[in-house]
Amino acid sequence: LALAVTTTGFAQEGGEADAAMAEMMAAWQEYAAIGPPHEDLQRRVGDWDVTVKFWYAPGAPPEVSEGSSTVEAIMGGRYILEHFKSTMPDGKPFKGMGLVGYDNIKERFVAMWVDVMSSGLLTAESTSHSDDFSRIEFHGESPDPVAGRYKDQRSVETWSGPDTRVMEAWEEGPGGAEVKVMEITYVRR
């Protein structure tokens, strides 16, 4: 009798564990599911010519450089990985790498960026987007090595056609006012 009660208890515990495992696996599958935002990221895949404008001070003319970007889909299309190359104003080569995805729990695009001009990991999340994803606004932080801190940054990506997009960035400027610091125009090769 004791063996029958114990065996029944183990079977019930095993059933509960199996049900919990099935629920967990279903939740992870939903979290990993590819939806319209992930599918939209795929239009960034390919090779791009870029024009970079960078403003070092409000009211000053921008520094302009040319470069290239190669974007590939990774992790089954859940993310895109960008390899970016251009030239810094001092003539040295500039390299950066970005990763963008869509987080199904946060219901936001998530992005990170690393490059040869920094030692930190820049991160941002979308705060809004148009229904067709032709405009996505991100908020994050940008390093300010002179002040020794991070400051708020806002960026907006806008598509003007299937082969042209522009990313603009604004940061906290003198006195706390938002100032435009960068504009990158991507044209598909």
GROMACS .gro file of N, CA and C in nm, residues 36-149:
model
  342
   36PRO      N    1   0.592   4.044  -3.767
   36PRO     CA    2   0.613   4.154  -3.862
   36PRO      C    3   0.731   4.246  -3.830
   37PRO      N    4   0.757   4.281  -3.703
   37PRO     CA    5   0.875   4.366  -3.679
   37PRO      C    6   1.006   4.299  -3.719
   38HIS      N    7   1.019   4.168  -3.692
   38HIS     CA    8   1.140   4.095  -3.731
   38HIS      C    9   1.150   4.088  -3.883
   39GLU      N   10   1.037   4.063  -3.947
   39GLU     CA   11   1.035   4.055  -4.093
   39GLU      C   12   1.076   4.189  -4.154
   40ASP      N   13   1.033   4.299  -4.092
   40ASP     CA   14   1.070   4.431  -4.144
   40ASP      C   15   1.220   4.455  -4.136
   41LEU      N   16   1.284   4.403  -4.033
   41LEU     CA   17   1.429   4.421  -4.021
   41LEU      C   18   1.503   4.365  -4.142
   42GLN      N   19   1.444   4.268  -4.209
   42GLN     CA   20   1.511   4.203  -4.322
   42GLN      C   21   1.535   4.298  -4.439
   43ARG      N   22   1.455   4.406  -4.449
   43ARG     CA   23   1.478   4.498  -4.561
   43ARG      C   24   1.608   4.576  -4.545
   44ARG      N   25   1.670   4.570  -4.428
   44ARG     CA   26   1.799   4.635  -4.407
   44ARG      C   27   1.916   4.548  -4.454
   45VAL      N   28   1.889   4.421  -4.478
   45VAL     CA   29   1.994   4.328  -4.518
   45VAL      C   30   2.048   4.367  -4.655
   46GLY      N   31   2.181   4.368  -4.666
   46GLY     CA   32   2.245   4.399  -4.793
   46GLY      C   33   2.363   4.492  -4.775
   47ASP      N   34   2.409   4.547  -4.885
   47ASP     CA   35   2.525   4.638  -4.886
   47ASP      C   36   2.477   4.779  -4.914
   48TRP      N   37   2.531   4.873  -4.838
   48TRP     CA   38   2.487   5.012  -4.844
   48TRP      C   39   2.606   5.106  -4.857
   49ASP      N   40   2.590   5.214  -4.933
   49ASP     CA   41   2.684   5.327  -4.931
   49ASP      C   42   2.627   5.425  -4.830
   50VAL      N   43   2.713   5.482  -4.748
   50VAL     CA   44   2.667   5.574  -4.644
   50VAL      C   45   2.737   5.709  -4.654
   51THR      N   46   2.664   5.811  -4.620
   51THR     CA   47   2.719   5.946  -4.603
   51THR      C   48   2.692   5.985  -4.459
   52VAL      N   49   2.797   6.018  -4.388
   52VAL     CA   50   2.787   6.051  -4.246
   52VAL      C   51   2.812   6.200  -4.227
   53LYS      N   52   2.721   6.265  -4.158
   53LYS     CA   53   2.739   6.404  -4.117
   53LYS      C   54   2.744   6.404  -3.965
   54PHE      N   55   2.846   6.469  -3.910
   54PHE     CA   56   2.862   6.473  -3.765
   54PHE      C   57   2.886   6.617  -3.723
   55TRP      N   58   2.804   6.665  -3.629
   55TRP     CA   59   2.817   6.800  -3.577
   55TRP      C   60   2.888   6.795  -3.442
   56TYR      N   61   3.001   6.865  -3.432
   56TYR     CA   62   3.076   6.866  -3.307
   56TYR      C   63   3.032   6.976  -3.213
   57ALA      N   64   2.962   7.076  -3.265
   57ALA     CA   65   2.913   7.186  -3.182
   57ALA      C   66   2.788   7.243  -3.247
   58PRO      N   67   2.692   7.287  -3.166
   58PRO     CA   68   2.571   7.347  -3.222
   58PRO      C   69   2.606   7.466  -3.311
   59GLY      N   70   2.546   7.473  -3.428
   59GLY     CA   71   2.569   7.584  -3.519
   59GLY      C   72   2.691   7.569  -3.607
   60ALA      N   73   2.779   7.476  -3.577
   60ALA     CA   74   2.898   7.454  -3.659
   60ALA      C   75   2.861   7.370  -3.781
   61PRO      N   76   2.936   7.385  -3.890
   61PRO     CA   77   2.907   7.299  -4.006
   61PRO      C   78   2.944   7.154  -3.973
   62PRO      N   79   2.875   7.058  -4.034
   62PRO     CA   80   2.905   6.919  -4.003
   62PRO      C   81   3.033   6.872  -4.072
   63GLU      N   82   3.099   6.776  -4.009
   63GLU     CA   83   3.206   6.701  -4.075
   63GLU      C   84   3.136   6.594  -4.158
   64VAL      N   85   3.179   6.576  -4.282
   64VAL     CA   86   3.114   6.480  -4.371
   64VAL      C   87   3.214   6.374  -4.413
   65SER      N   88   3.172   6.248  -4.408
   65SER     CA   89   3.256   6.139  -4.455
   65SER      C   90   3.170   6.037  -4.528
   66GLU      N   91   3.236   5.957  -4.609
   66GLU     CA   92   3.168   5.851  -4.684
   66GLU      C   93   3.209   5.717  -4.624
   67GLY      N   94   3.125   5.619  -4.643
   67GLY     CA   95   3.157   5.487  -4.590
   67GLY      C   96   3.068   5.380  -4.649
   68SER      N   97   3.067   5.266  -4.580
   68SER     CA   98   2.987   5.153  -4.625
   68SER      C   99   2.929   5.078  -4.505
   69SER      N  100   2.823   5.006  -4.533
   69SER     CA  101   2.757   4.926  -4.431
   69SER      C  102   2.714   4.795  -4.495
   70THR      N  103   2.742   4.687  -4.427
   70THR     CA  104   2.694   4.556  -4.469
   70THR      C  105   2.608   4.502  -4.356
   71VAL      N  106   2.486   4.464  -4.390
   71VAL     CA  107   2.391   4.417  -4.290
   71VAL      C  108   2.351   4.273  -4.324
   72GLU      N  109   2.355   4.188  -4.223
   72GLU     CA  110   2.316   4.048  -4.242
   72GLU      C  111   2.215   4.008  -4.136
   73ALA      N  112   2.127   3.915  -4.173
   73ALA     CA  113   2.032   3.859  -4.078
   73ALA      C  114   2.102   3.747  -4.001
   74ILE      N  115   2.077   3.740  -3.871
   74ILE     CA  116   2.135   3.633  -3.789
   74ILE      C  117   2.028   3.575  -3.698
   75MET      N  118   2.059   3.464  -3.638
   75MET     CA  119   1.971   3.394  -3.543
   75MET      C  120   1.833   3.368  -3.603
   76GLY      N  121   1.834   3.316  -3.725
   76GLY     CA  122   1.709   3.279  -3.789
   76GLY      C  123   1.622   3.396  -3.829
   77GLY      N  124   1.682   3.515  -3.845
   77GLY     CA  125   1.606   3.634  -3.882
   77GLY      C  126   1.553   3.713  -3.766
   78ARG      N  127   1.593   3.678  -3.645
   78ARG     CA  128   1.546   3.752  -3.527
   78ARG      C  129   1.623   3.882  -3.506
   79TYR      N  130   1.742   3.890  -3.561
   79TYR     CA  131   1.826   4.007  -3.544
   79TYR      C  132   1.893   4.040  -3.677
   80ILE      N  133   1.938   4.165  -3.687
   80ILE     CA  134   2.027   4.202  -3.796
   80ILE      C  135   2.158   4.251  -3.734
   81LEU      N  136   2.267   4.220  -3.802
   81LEU     CA  137   2.401   4.259  -3.757
   81LEU      C  138   2.460   4.349  -3.864
   82GLU      N  139   2.500   4.468  -3.825
   82GLU     CA  140   2.557   4.566  -3.918
   82GLU      C  141   2.706   4.580  -3.895
   83HIS      N  142   2.782   4.577  -4.003
   83HIS     CA  143   2.925   4.607  -4.002
   83HIS      C  144   2.941   4.739  -4.076
   84PHE      N  145   2.990   4.841  -4.006
   84PHE     CA  146   2.994   4.977  -4.057
   84PHE      C  147   3.140   5.023  -4.069
   85LYS      N  148   3.173   5.087  -4.181
   85LYS     CA  149   3.308   5.140  -4.201
   85LYS      C  150   3.299   5.279  -4.261
   86SER      N  151   3.381   5.370  -4.210
   86SER     CA  152   3.394   5.504  -4.268
   86SER      C  153   3.529   5.560  -4.224
   87THR      N  154   3.545   5.690  -4.237
   87THR     CA  155   3.669   5.755  -4.199
   87THR      C  156   3.640   5.862  -4.096
   88MET      N  157   3.722   5.870  -3.992
   88MET     CA  158   3.705   5.974  -3.891
   88MET      C  159   3.762   6.105  -3.945
   89PRO      N  160   3.725   6.218  -3.886
   89PRO     CA  161   3.773   6.347  -3.934
   89PRO      C  162   3.926   6.358  -3.939
   90ASP      N  163   3.996   6.284  -3.854
   90ASP     CA  164   4.143   6.289  -3.856
   90ASP      C  165   4.203   6.195  -3.961
   91GLY      N  166   4.115   6.132  -4.040
   91GLY     CA  167   4.162   6.045  -4.147
   91GLY      C  168   4.179   5.899  -4.108
   92LYS      N  169   4.165   5.869  -3.981
   92LYS     CA  170   4.179   5.730  -3.936
   92LYS      C  171   4.054   5.651  -3.973
   93PRO      N  172   4.071   5.521  -3.994
   93PRO     CA  173   3.952   5.440  -4.026
   93PRO      C  174   3.861   5.426  -3.905
   94PHE      N  175   3.732   5.427  -3.934
   94PHE     CA  176   3.631   5.408  -3.831
   94PHE      C  177   3.559   5.278  -3.859
   95LYS      N  178   3.540   5.197  -3.755
   95LYS     CA  179   3.463   5.073  -3.767
   95LYS      C  180   3.365   5.066  -3.651
   96GLY      N  181   3.246   5.019  -3.683
   96GLY     CA  182   3.144   4.999  -3.581
   96GLY      C  183   3.062   4.876  -3.613
   97MET      N  184   2.992   4.829  -3.512
   97MET     CA  185   2.907   4.712  -3.530
   97MET      C  186   2.779   4.733  -3.449
   98GLY      N  187   2.666   4.708  -3.514
   98GLY     CA  188   2.538   4.724  -3.447
   98GLY      C  189   2.455   4.598  -3.456
   99LEU      N  190   2.371   4.578  -3.358
   99LEU     CA  191   2.281   4.464  -3.352
   99LEU      C  192   2.142   4.519  -3.319
  100VAL      N  193   2.043   4.481  -3.400
  100VAL     CA  194   1.906   4.527  -3.377
  100VAL      C  195   1.813   4.407  -3.384
  101GLY      N  196   1.718   4.404  -3.294
  101GLY     CA  197   1.616   4.300  -3.293
  101GLY      C  198   1.486   4.357  -3.243
  102TYR      N  199   1.389   4.272  -3.226
  102TYR     CA  200   1.261   4.312  -3.170
  102TYR      C  201   1.230   4.218  -3.054
  103ASP      N  202   1.212   4.274  -2.935
  103ASP     CA  203   1.186   4.197  -2.814
  103ASP      C  204   1.036   4.179  -2.800
  104ASN      N  205   0.990   4.055  -2.809
  104ASN     CA  206   0.846   4.027  -2.804
  104ASN      C  207   0.784   4.051  -2.667
  105ILE      N  208   0.862   4.049  -2.561
  105ILE     CA  209   0.807   4.079  -2.428
  105ILE      C  210   0.794   4.230  -2.410
  106LYS      N  211   0.901   4.302  -2.441
  106LYS     CA  212   0.898   4.448  -2.428
  106LYS      C  213   0.811   4.513  -2.536
  107GLU      N  214   0.789   4.441  -2.646
  107GLU     CA  215   0.719   4.493  -2.762
  107GLU      C  216   0.788   4.621  -2.811
  108ARG      N  217   0.920   4.610  -2.823
  108ARG     CA  218   1.004   4.721  -2.868
  108ARG      C  219   1.121   4.668  -2.949
  109PHE      N  220   1.168   4.753  -3.040
  109PHE     CA  221   1.296   4.724  -3.103
  109PHE      C  222   1.405   4.749  -3.000
  110VAL      N  223   1.506   4.668  -3.000
  110VAL     CA  224   1.620   4.684  -2.910
  110VAL      C  225   1.746   4.690  -2.995
  111ALA      N  226   1.840   4.774  -2.955
  111ALA     CA  227   1.960   4.794  -3.035
  111ALA      C  228   2.082   4.809  -2.945
  112MET      N  229   2.196   4.770  -2.999
  112MET     CA  230   2.323   4.794  -2.931
  112MET      C  231   2.426   4.832  -3.036
  113TRP      N  232   2.529   4.904  -2.994
  113TRP     CA  233   2.631   4.952  -3.085
  113TRP      C  234   2.767   4.951  -3.014
  114VAL      N  235   2.871   4.909  -3.085
  114VAL     CA  236   3.009   4.919  -3.038
  114VAL      C  237   3.092   4.973  -3.154
  115ASP      N  238   3.199   5.046  -3.122
  115ASP     CA  239   3.287   5.096  -3.228
  115ASP      C  240   3.426   5.123  -3.173
  116VAL      N  241   3.515   5.163  -3.262
  116VAL     CA  242   3.656   5.184  -3.225
  116VAL      C  243   3.679   5.314  -3.148
  117MET      N  244   3.577   5.399  -3.136
  117MET     CA  245   3.592   5.525  -3.064
  117MET      C  246   3.544   5.517  -2.919
  118SER      N  247   3.502   5.398  -2.876
  118SER     CA  248   3.447   5.389  -2.741
  118SER      C  249   3.485   5.256  -2.677
  119SER      N  250   3.469   5.251  -2.546
  119SER     CA  251   3.493   5.127  -2.473
  119SER      C  252   3.365   5.075  -2.410
  120GLY      N  253   3.255   5.144  -2.436
  120GLY     CA  254   3.128   5.105  -2.377
  120GLY      C  255   3.036   5.042  -2.478
  121LEU      N  256   2.930   4.986  -2.428
  121LEU     CA  257   2.826   4.926  -2.508
  121LEU      C  258   2.708   5.021  -2.508
  122LEU      N  259   2.677   5.078  -2.624
  122LEU     CA  260   2.564   5.170  -2.633
  122LEU      C  261   2.438   5.090  -2.660
  123THR      N  262   2.334   5.117  -2.586
  123THR     CA  263   2.208   5.046  -2.602
  123THR      C  264   2.094   5.146  -2.618
  124ALA      N  265   1.990   5.104  -2.688
  124ALA     CA  266   1.871   5.187  -2.707
  124ALA      C  267   1.751   5.097  -2.728
  125GLU      N  268   1.633   5.153  -2.702
  125GLU     CA  269   1.507   5.084  -2.726
  125GLU      C  270   1.415   5.179  -2.800
  126SER      N  271   1.331   5.121  -2.885
  126SER     CA  272   1.236   5.205  -2.957
  126SER      C  273   1.129   5.255  -2.861
  127THR      N  274   1.084   5.377  -2.886
  127THR     CA  275   0.976   5.434  -2.807
  127THR      C  276   0.851   5.451  -2.891
  128SER      N  277   0.868   5.449  -3.024
  128SER     CA  278   0.754   5.457  -3.114
  128SER      C  279   0.797   5.411  -3.252
  129HIS      N  280   0.697   5.372  -3.331
  129HIS     CA  281   0.723   5.340  -3.472
  129HIS      C  282   0.593   5.353  -3.549
  130SER      N  283   0.607   5.381  -3.678
  130SER     CA  284   0.489   5.389  -3.763
  130SER      C  285   0.437   5.248  -3.788
  131ASP      N  286   0.314   5.237  -3.831
  131ASP     CA  287   0.253   5.105  -3.856
  131ASP      C  288   0.329   5.025  -3.959
  132ASP      N  289   0.389   5.092  -4.058
  132ASP     CA  290   0.464   5.021  -4.163
  132ASP      C  291   0.614   5.017  -4.134
  133PHE      N  292   0.655   5.060  -4.015
  133PHE     CA  293   0.794   5.060  -3.971
  133PHE      C  294   0.884   5.150  -4.056
  134SER      N  295   0.825   5.245  -4.130
  134SER     CA  296   0.908   5.335  -4.209
  134SER      C  297   0.970   5.445  -4.124
  135ARG      N  298   0.926   5.455  -3.999
  135ARG     CA  299   0.985   5.549  -3.903
  135ARG      C  300   0.989   5.481  -3.768
  136ILE      N  301   1.110   5.475  -3.711
  136ILE     CA  302   1.128   5.417  -3.578
  136ILE      C  303   1.209   5.514  -3.495
  137GLU      N  304   1.160   5.546  -3.377
  137GLU     CA  305   1.232   5.636  -3.286
  137GLU      C  306   1.289   5.555  -3.171
  138PHE      N  307   1.416   5.578  -3.141
  138PHE     CA  308   1.486   5.510  -3.033
  138PHE      C  309   1.530   5.610  -2.927
  139HIS      N  310   1.537   5.565  -2.803
  139HIS     CA  311   1.596   5.643  -2.694
  139HIS      C  312   1.700   5.555  -2.625
  140GLY      N  313   1.811   5.619  -2.591
  140GLY     CA  314   1.919   5.549  -2.522
  140GLY      C  315   2.012   5.648  -2.458
  141GLU      N  316   2.134   5.604  -2.438
  141GLU     CA  317   2.237   5.691  -2.379
  141GLU      C  318   2.359   5.694  -2.469
  142SER      N  319   2.427   5.807  -2.466
  142SER     CA  320   2.548   5.824  -2.544
  142SER      C  321   2.660   5.869  -2.450
  143PRO      N  322   2.782   5.820  -2.471
  143PRO     CA  323   2.890   5.860  -2.380
  143PRO      C  324   2.933   6.005  -2.404
  144ASP      N  325   2.969   6.071  -2.297
  144ASP     CA  326   3.029   6.204  -2.303
  144ASP      C  327   3.161   6.194  -2.226
  145PRO      N  328   3.269   6.151  -2.294
  145PRO     CA  329   3.397   6.132  -2.225
  145PRO      C  330   3.453   6.261  -2.163
  146VAL      N  331   3.421   6.376  -2.223
  146VAL     CA  332   3.470   6.504  -2.168
  146VAL      C  333   3.411   6.526  -2.029
  147ALA      N  334   3.280   6.501  -2.014
  147ALA     CA  335   3.214   6.519  -1.884
  147ALA      C  336   3.225   6.395  -1.796
  148GLY      N  337   3.270   6.284  -1.855
  148GLY     CA  338   3.282   6.161  -1.777
  148GLY      C  339   3.150   6.100  -1.737
  149ARG      N  340   3.051   6.109  -1.826
  149ARG     CA  341   2.918   6.055  -1.795
  149ARG      C  342   2.847   6.017  -1.925
   0.00000   0.00000   0.00000
